[in-house]
Coordinates of C-alpha atoms in Angstrom, one line a residue:
Chain A
M1 CA -10.6 116.1 100.1
P2 CA -7.8 113.8 99.2
D3 CA -8.5 110.3 100.1
A4 CA -5.7 107.9 101.5
A5 CA -4.6 106.8 98.0
A6 CA -4.2 110.5 97.0
L7 CA -2.2 111.3 100.3
V8 CA -0.1 108.4 99.7
E9 CA 0.6 109.6 96.1
A10 CA 1.3 113.0 97.3
V11 CA 3.9 111.6 99.7
R12 CA 5.6 109.3 97.1
E13 CA 5.7 112.6 94.6
F14 CA 7.5 114.5 97.4
L15 CA 10.1 111.9 97.8
E16 CA 10.7 111.6 94.1
R17 CA 10.8 115.2 93.5
D18 CA 12.5 116.8 96.4
V19 CA 14.1 114.0 98.6
M20 CA 15.8 112.0 95.9
T21 CA 17.4 115.0 94.1
S22 CA 18.8 116.5 97.3
T23 CA 20.2 113.1 98.9
E24 CA 22.8 110.8 97.9
G25 CA 24.4 107.4 98.9
R26 CA 22.6 105.3 101.5
V27 CA 19.5 107.8 102.3
Q28 CA 18.9 108.2 98.3
F29 CA 18.8 104.3 98.1
H30 CA 16.4 103.9 101.1
T31 CA 14.4 106.7 99.3
R32 CA 14.2 104.8 96.3
V33 CA 13.0 101.9 98.1
A34 CA 10.5 104.1 100.0
V35 CA 9.3 105.2 96.7
N36 CA 8.7 101.8 95.8
V37 CA 7.2 100.8 98.9
L38 CA 4.4 103.6 98.6
R39 CA 3.7 102.4 95.0
M40 CA 2.9 99.2 96.4
V41 CA 0.6 100.6 99.0
E42 CA -1.2 102.8 96.1
R43 CA -1.8 99.4 94.4
E44 CA -3.1 97.7 97.5
I45 CA -5.4 100.6 98.1
N46 CA -6.6 100.2 94.8
L47 CA -6.7 96.1 94.2
G48 CA -6.8 94.8 97.9
P49 CA -10.7 94.8 98.7
D50 CA -11.3 92.7 95.4
Q51 CA -8.5 90.5 96.2
V52 CA -9.4 89.6 99.7
V53 CA -12.9 88.9 98.5
R54 CA -11.5 86.6 95.7
H55 CA -9.0 84.9 97.8
A56 CA -11.6 83.9 100.5
D57 CA -13.7 82.5 97.8
G58 CA -10.7 80.4 96.5
L59 CA -10.2 79.0 100.0
V60 CA -13.8 78.1 100.3
R61 CA -13.9 76.1 97.0
L62 CA -11.0 74.1 98.8
G63 CA -12.7 73.7 101.8
V64 CA -10.3 75.7 104.1
A65 CA -10.8 78.6 106.0
D66 CA -7.4 80.6 105.6
D67 CA -3.9 80.1 104.2
A68 CA -2.8 78.3 107.3
Q69 CA -5.4 75.6 107.0
L70 CA -4.5 75.2 103.1
A71 CA -0.7 75.1 104.1
A72 CA -1.5 72.5 106.7
A73 CA -3.6 70.4 104.2
I74 CA -1.1 70.6 101.4
R75 CA 1.7 69.3 103.8
E76 CA -0.4 66.4 105.4
G77 CA -1.6 65.3 101.7
R78 CA -5.2 65.7 102.4
L79 CA -5.7 67.6 99.2
D80 CA -3.7 65.2 97.1
D81 CA -6.6 64.2 95.0
R82 CA -7.6 67.9 94.0
M83 CA -3.9 68.7 93.1
D84 CA -4.5 70.6 89.9
E85 CA -7.1 72.6 91.7
V86 CA -4.7 73.5 94.5
R87 CA -2.1 74.3 92.1
A88 CA -4.2 76.7 90.3
S89 CA -5.7 78.4 93.1
V90 CA -2.3 78.9 94.6
T91 CA -0.7 80.3 91.5
E92 CA -3.6 82.5 91.2
T93 CA -3.1 83.9 94.8
V94 CA 0.5 84.6 94.1
R95 CA -0.3 86.3 91.0
Q96 CA -2.6 88.5 92.8
K97 CA 0.3 89.3 95.4
L98 CA 2.6 90.3 92.4
L99 CA 0.0 92.6 91.1
V100 CA 0.5 94.5 94.3
A101 CA 4.2 93.9 94.9
N102 CA 5.8 94.0 91.6
P103 CA 3.6 93.7 88.6
K104 CA 6.5 93.9 86.3
Y105 CA 7.5 90.4 87.5
L106 CA 4.7 89.0 85.7
E107 CA 5.6 90.5 82.3
D108 CA 8.9 89.3 81.8
Chain B
M1 CA 46.0 97.4 113.1
A2 CA 49.6 98.1 112.1
A3 CA 50.9 95.4 114.4
L4 CA 48.3 93.1 113.3
V5 CA 49.4 93.2 109.6
D6 CA 53.1 93.7 110.5
A7 CA 53.4 97.1 108.8
S8 CA 54.8 100.4 110.2
A9 CA 52.2 102.7 108.4
V10 CA 48.4 102.4 107.9
D11 CA 46.3 105.0 106.0
G12 CA 43.2 105.7 104.1
L13 CA 41.0 103.7 106.6
R14 CA 37.4 103.8 105.1
R15 CA 34.4 101.7 105.5
L16 CA 32.8 100.2 102.5
S17 CA 29.2 99.8 101.8
G18 CA 27.6 96.1 101.6
G19 CA 27.6 93.4 103.9
A20 CA 24.7 93.7 106.4
S21 CA 26.3 91.3 109.1
R22 CA 29.8 92.4 108.8
E23 CA 31.6 95.3 108.3
T24 CA 34.0 95.8 105.5
W25 CA 36.9 98.2 105.5
S26 CA 39.4 99.2 103.0
F27 CA 43.1 100.9 104.1
T28 CA 46.4 100.8 103.0
A29 CA 49.5 99.3 104.9
D30 CA 52.9 100.3 103.8
G31 CA 51.6 100.9 100.2
R32 CA 49.8 97.8 100.2
R33 CA 45.9 98.0 99.7
L34 CA 44.2 95.8 102.1
I35 CA 40.6 94.7 103.3
L36 CA 39.3 94.1 106.9
R37 CA 36.2 92.4 107.3
R38 CA 35.1 92.3 111.1
D39 CA 32.1 91.6 113.0
P40 CA 30.3 95.0 114.5
P41 CA 31.4 95.7 118.0
G42 CA 29.0 93.8 120.2
S43 CA 27.6 91.4 117.8
T44 CA 30.4 88.7 117.4
K45 CA 29.5 86.0 115.2
G46 CA 33.1 84.7 114.9
G47 CA 34.1 81.7 112.7
M48 CA 36.7 83.9 110.6
L49 CA 39.5 81.7 111.4
M50 CA 37.3 79.0 109.6
E51 CA 37.1 81.3 106.7
A52 CA 40.9 82.2 106.7
A53 CA 41.4 78.4 106.7
L54 CA 39.0 77.8 103.9
L55 CA 40.6 80.7 101.7
R56 CA 44.2 79.5 102.0
A57 CA 43.0 75.9 100.9
A58 CA 41.0 77.5 98.2
A59 CA 44.0 79.4 97.1
D60 CA 46.4 76.3 97.3
G61 CA 43.8 74.3 95.0
G62 CA 43.7 77.0 92.4
V63 CA 40.5 78.8 93.4
P64 CA 40.7 82.7 92.8
V65 CA 40.1 84.2 96.2
P66 CA 41.9 87.2 98.0
E67 CA 45.1 86.4 99.7
V68 CA 44.9 86.1 103.7
V69 CA 47.1 88.4 105.2
A70 CA 46.2 87.8 108.9
A71 CA 42.9 86.6 110.9
G72 CA 41.3 86.2 114.2
D73 CA 38.1 84.9 115.4
D74 CA 36.1 87.8 114.6
W75 CA 38.3 89.6 112.0
I76 CA 40.2 88.8 108.8
V77 CA 42.4 91.0 106.8
M78 CA 43.0 90.1 102.8
E79 CA 44.7 91.6 100.1
H80 CA 42.4 94.0 97.8
V81 CA 41.3 92.5 94.5
D82 CA 40.5 95.2 91.9
G83 CA 37.2 94.8 90.0
Q84 CA 33.3 94.9 90.4
T85 CA 30.8 93.0 92.8
I86 CA 27.7 94.6 92.0
A87 CA 25.9 92.2 90.0
R88 CA 23.5 94.5 87.9
K89 CA 26.7 96.4 86.8
I90 CA 28.4 93.1 85.9
L91 CA 25.3 92.2 83.8
R92 CA 24.8 95.3 82.1
D93 CA 28.0 97.8 82.1
D94 CA 30.3 97.8 78.8
E95 CA 33.3 97.1 80.6
Y96 CA 32.2 93.9 81.4
A97 CA 30.9 92.8 77.9
A98 CA 33.8 90.6 77.0
A99 CA 33.8 88.9 80.4
R100 CA 30.1 88.0 80.4
P101 CA 30.1 85.3 77.9
R102 CA 32.9 83.5 79.6
L103 CA 31.6 83.8 83.3
A104 CA 29.6 80.5 83.2
R105 CA 32.4 78.4 82.1
Q106 CA 34.7 80.0 84.6
C107 CA 32.1 79.4 87.4
G108 CA 32.2 75.8 86.3
G109 CA 35.8 75.3 86.2
I110 CA 36.1 77.4 89.6
L111 CA 33.5 75.1 91.5
A112 CA 35.4 71.9 90.1
A113 CA 38.3 73.3 91.8
L114 CA 36.4 74.4 94.9
H115 CA 34.8 71.0 95.3
R116 CA 38.3 69.2 95.6
I117 CA 39.0 71.2 99.0
R118 CA 39.8 68.7 101.5
L119 CA 36.9 68.0 103.9
D120 CA 39.3 68.1 106.9
V121 CA 40.7 71.6 106.4
T122 CA 38.6 73.1 108.9
P123 CA 35.6 71.7 111.0
L124 CA 32.4 72.6 109.1
D125 CA 28.6 71.7 109.7
E126 CA 26.8 69.1 107.6
P127 CA 23.4 70.3 107.6
E128 CA 20.4 68.2 106.5
P129 CA 19.1 70.8 103.6
L130 CA 15.4 69.9 103.7
D131 CA 14.9 69.6 107.3
T132 CA 16.9 72.8 108.0
W133 CA 14.6 75.0 105.8
R134 CA 11.5 73.3 107.2
E135 CA 12.4 74.1 110.7
T136 CA 13.2 77.7 109.7
L137 CA 9.9 78.3 108.0
D138 CA 7.9 76.5 111.0
T139 CA 9.7 78.8 113.4
L140 CA 8.7 81.9 111.5
G141 CA 5.1 80.7 111.7
Q142 CA 3.9 82.0 108.5
P143 CA 1.7 80.1 106.3
H144 CA 2.8 79.7 102.5
P145 CA 0.8 77.1 100.6
A146 CA 3.3 77.8 97.5
F147 CA 6.1 76.8 99.7
E148 CA 4.1 73.6 101.1
L149 CA 3.8 72.5 97.5
A150 CA 7.6 73.0 96.9
F151 CA 8.5 71.3 100.1
R152 CA 6.1 68.2 98.9
W153 CA 7.8 68.2 95.6
L154 CA 11.5 68.0 96.9
A155 CA 10.7 65.6 99.3
E156 CA 9.3 63.4 96.8
N157 CA 11.8 63.9 94.1
R158 CA 15.1 64.0 96.3
P159 CA 18.2 63.0 93.9
A160 CA 20.5 60.5 95.7
S161 CA 23.4 62.2 96.6
T162 CA 26.6 60.9 95.2
R163 CA 29.5 62.7 96.6
R164 CA 30.3 65.1 99.8
A165 CA 32.5 68.0 99.2
V166 CA 33.2 71.4 100.9
V167 CA 30.1 73.5 99.5
H168 CA 30.7 77.5 99.3
G169 CA 27.0 77.9 100.6
D170 CA 26.6 81.4 98.6
F171 CA 28.4 80.9 95.3
R172 CA 26.4 83.4 93.0
N173 CA 26.5 86.6 91.0
G174 CA 27.1 89.4 93.6
N175 CA 29.9 87.3 95.6
F176 CA 32.4 87.5 93.0
I177 CA 34.9 90.0 92.1
V178 CA 34.9 90.6 88.3
G179 CA 37.1 92.4 86.1
P180 CA 37.0 93.0 82.2
D181 CA 38.9 89.6 81.9
G182 CA 36.4 87.7 84.1
V183 CA 36.1 86.4 87.5
R184 CA 39.1 87.5 89.7
A185 CA 38.0 86.4 93.3
I186 CA 35.2 84.3 95.1
L187 CA 34.2 86.1 98.2
D188 CA 31.7 85.4 101.2
W189 CA 32.7 82.1 102.5
E190 CA 30.8 82.4 105.9
L191 CA 28.1 79.8 104.8
A192 CA 30.6 77.2 103.8
H193 CA 29.4 73.7 104.9
I194 CA 29.9 69.8 103.8
G195 CA 27.1 68.7 101.5
D196 CA 26.4 67.7 97.9
P197 CA 28.4 69.7 95.7
I198 CA 25.6 70.2 93.1
E199 CA 24.1 72.5 95.8
D200 CA 26.5 75.3 94.7
L201 CA 25.6 74.8 90.9
G202 CA 21.9 75.0 91.8
W203 CA 22.2 78.1 93.7
L204 CA 24.3 79.9 91.2
C205 CA 21.2 79.5 88.6
V206 CA 18.5 80.7 91.1
N207 CA 16.3 83.4 89.3
A208 CA 17.0 86.0 92.1
W209 CA 20.8 85.8 90.9
R210 CA 20.2 86.6 87.4
F211 CA 18.9 90.1 88.4
G212 CA 16.4 90.4 85.7
V213 CA 18.3 88.7 82.9
R214 CA 16.1 85.8 83.1
N215 CA 17.0 84.2 79.9
K216 CA 20.5 83.5 81.0
P217 CA 19.7 80.8 83.6
V218 CA 23.6 81.1 85.2
G219 CA 23.9 84.2 87.3
G220 CA 22.0 86.1 84.4
F221 CA 25.2 85.7 82.3
G222 CA 25.3 82.1 80.9
E223 CA 23.7 78.8 79.9
Y224 CA 23.3 75.6 82.0
D225 CA 25.3 73.5 79.2
E226 CA 28.3 76.1 79.7
L227 CA 28.4 75.4 83.5
V228 CA 27.9 71.9 83.5
T229 CA 30.4 71.1 80.7
A230 CA 32.9 73.3 82.1
Y231 CA 32.4 71.7 85.5
E232 CA 32.6 68.2 84.2
G233 CA 35.5 69.0 82.0
A234 CA 37.4 70.3 84.8
G235 CA 37.1 67.0 86.8
G236 CA 34.0 68.2 88.9
G237 CA 32.3 64.7 88.3
T238 CA 29.2 64.2 86.4
V239 CA 26.2 66.5 86.8
D240 CA 22.8 64.9 86.8
R241 CA 20.4 67.4 85.4
D242 CA 17.5 66.4 87.5
A243 CA 19.8 67.0 90.5
L244 CA 20.8 70.3 89.3
L245 CA 17.0 71.4 88.8
W246 CA 16.1 69.9 92.4
W247 CA 18.9 72.2 93.8
E248 CA 17.7 75.3 92.1
T249 CA 14.4 74.7 93.2
L250 CA 15.5 74.1 96.8
G251 CA 17.5 77.3 96.5
T252 CA 14.5 79.3 95.2
L253 CA 12.5 78.1 98.1
K254 CA 15.4 78.8 100.3
W255 CA 15.8 82.3 99.2
G256 CA 12.0 82.7 99.7
I257 CA 12.4 81.7 103.2
M258 CA 15.5 84.0 103.7
C259 CA 13.6 87.0 102.4
I260 CA 10.7 86.3 105.3
V261 CA 13.9 86.1 108.0
Q262 CA 15.0 89.4 106.7
A263 CA 11.4 91.0 107.1
T264 CA 11.0 89.4 110.1
A265 CA 14.1 91.4 111.3
H266 CA 12.2 94.5 110.8
T267 CA 8.7 93.5 111.9
S268 CA 9.9 92.0 115.2
G269 CA 11.6 95.3 115.9
A270 CA 15.2 93.8 115.9
I271 CA 16.4 96.0 112.9
R272 CA 13.9 98.8 111.7
S273 CA 14.3 99.2 108.2
V274 CA 12.2 100.3 105.2
E275 CA 14.5 98.1 103.1
L276 CA 13.9 94.9 105.4
A277 CA 10.3 95.8 105.2
A278 CA 10.3 95.8 101.3
I279 CA 11.8 92.5 101.1
G280 CA 8.9 91.0 102.9
R281 CA 7.2 91.9 99.8
R282 CA 9.4 90.1 97.5
V283 CA 8.4 86.5 98.8
C284 CA 5.8 86.2 96.3
E285 CA 8.3 86.6 93.6
N286 CA 10.0 83.3 94.8
E287 CA 6.3 81.8 95.4
W288 CA 5.8 82.5 91.5
D289 CA 9.2 81.1 90.4
L290 CA 8.4 78.1 92.4
M291 CA 4.9 77.7 90.9
Q292 CA 6.6 77.7 87.3
M293 CA 9.2 75.5 88.2
L294 CA 7.2 72.7 89.9
P295 CA 6.1 70.2 87.2
G296 CA 2.5 70.2 86.2
A297 CA 2.5 74.1 86.1
P298 CA -0.4 75.5 84.1

């Protein structure tokens, strides 16, 4: 039985093979966008669970519960004495988001 | 329409793509090719008389812009200018290969002229740049630690503003009409305001407007030195490089927040669109750029 990732892949292939070739203009453009969105979903299904765990670990090390608390701590200067650590942690989180959203962005 | 532009025959009316908030129509009046921009019926933003006043002042000052034929509060008719506006084509098509090496210098010269537009040609806002975007992000209510790091750096390193000028507000690749000879017209004046003129130079260099050509910091077509030298040489005033970097950094943050605004239009149900939903996942590109730009980046 195809799992969620396989179903998304099947829909993406249908859009690429059948819809892209039989549409033009605005609908074709939005089909291309939809194909990219489904690629993101496929990557999130694969990488997401591991990323959630790692992100939570990173937050615990900085002594905050979630991104809202981290954002507030940075804003209020409460993590200024650990700025290198904060910067490394935030950069890693953003890198993980890009691995799902647009991995090519990391290559250039 | 014929009466508005004082013509006896109007033909070939068709809607052009592009422009999410405003409609753009192409038509011919007595054989003259014209462009109509208007607010969609029912969602009047207005302010088109302001844009018309700016376009006329810009033309008088030597800034290449389409000639204004007629305007009202929610519509404007301009002459048609031949050329390309799609940034990816300007950066990649052979047709513009000879123009590309000239564009950064042209932009410098154009911006110098643009920043000489008199401050009183039309009433314009003078927003406080950091506060404005701080409030916008807070209103959206999404936590973005990378953006907080950027706000901290921007607040602590703000350059002293030395000049006040009319700022275009969206001067970037994608808002120019370019021909094989170079820049032919500067479009989309709706975000014009009073501010520090270096804002326009910094915005032009934001990575998003390089459309993948990252090693050409000015719009994907040129170098910082070309832009700055041309701007200073055309009487635009001295460009402090730290100030330029500060405005480029703010521009990167600003575009990131604007991406959230667009995605929120989808998630809130205001405009359901797969395109807007996808833009929500582009926010991390701006976060990445900021983490690379902020001093102390690993």
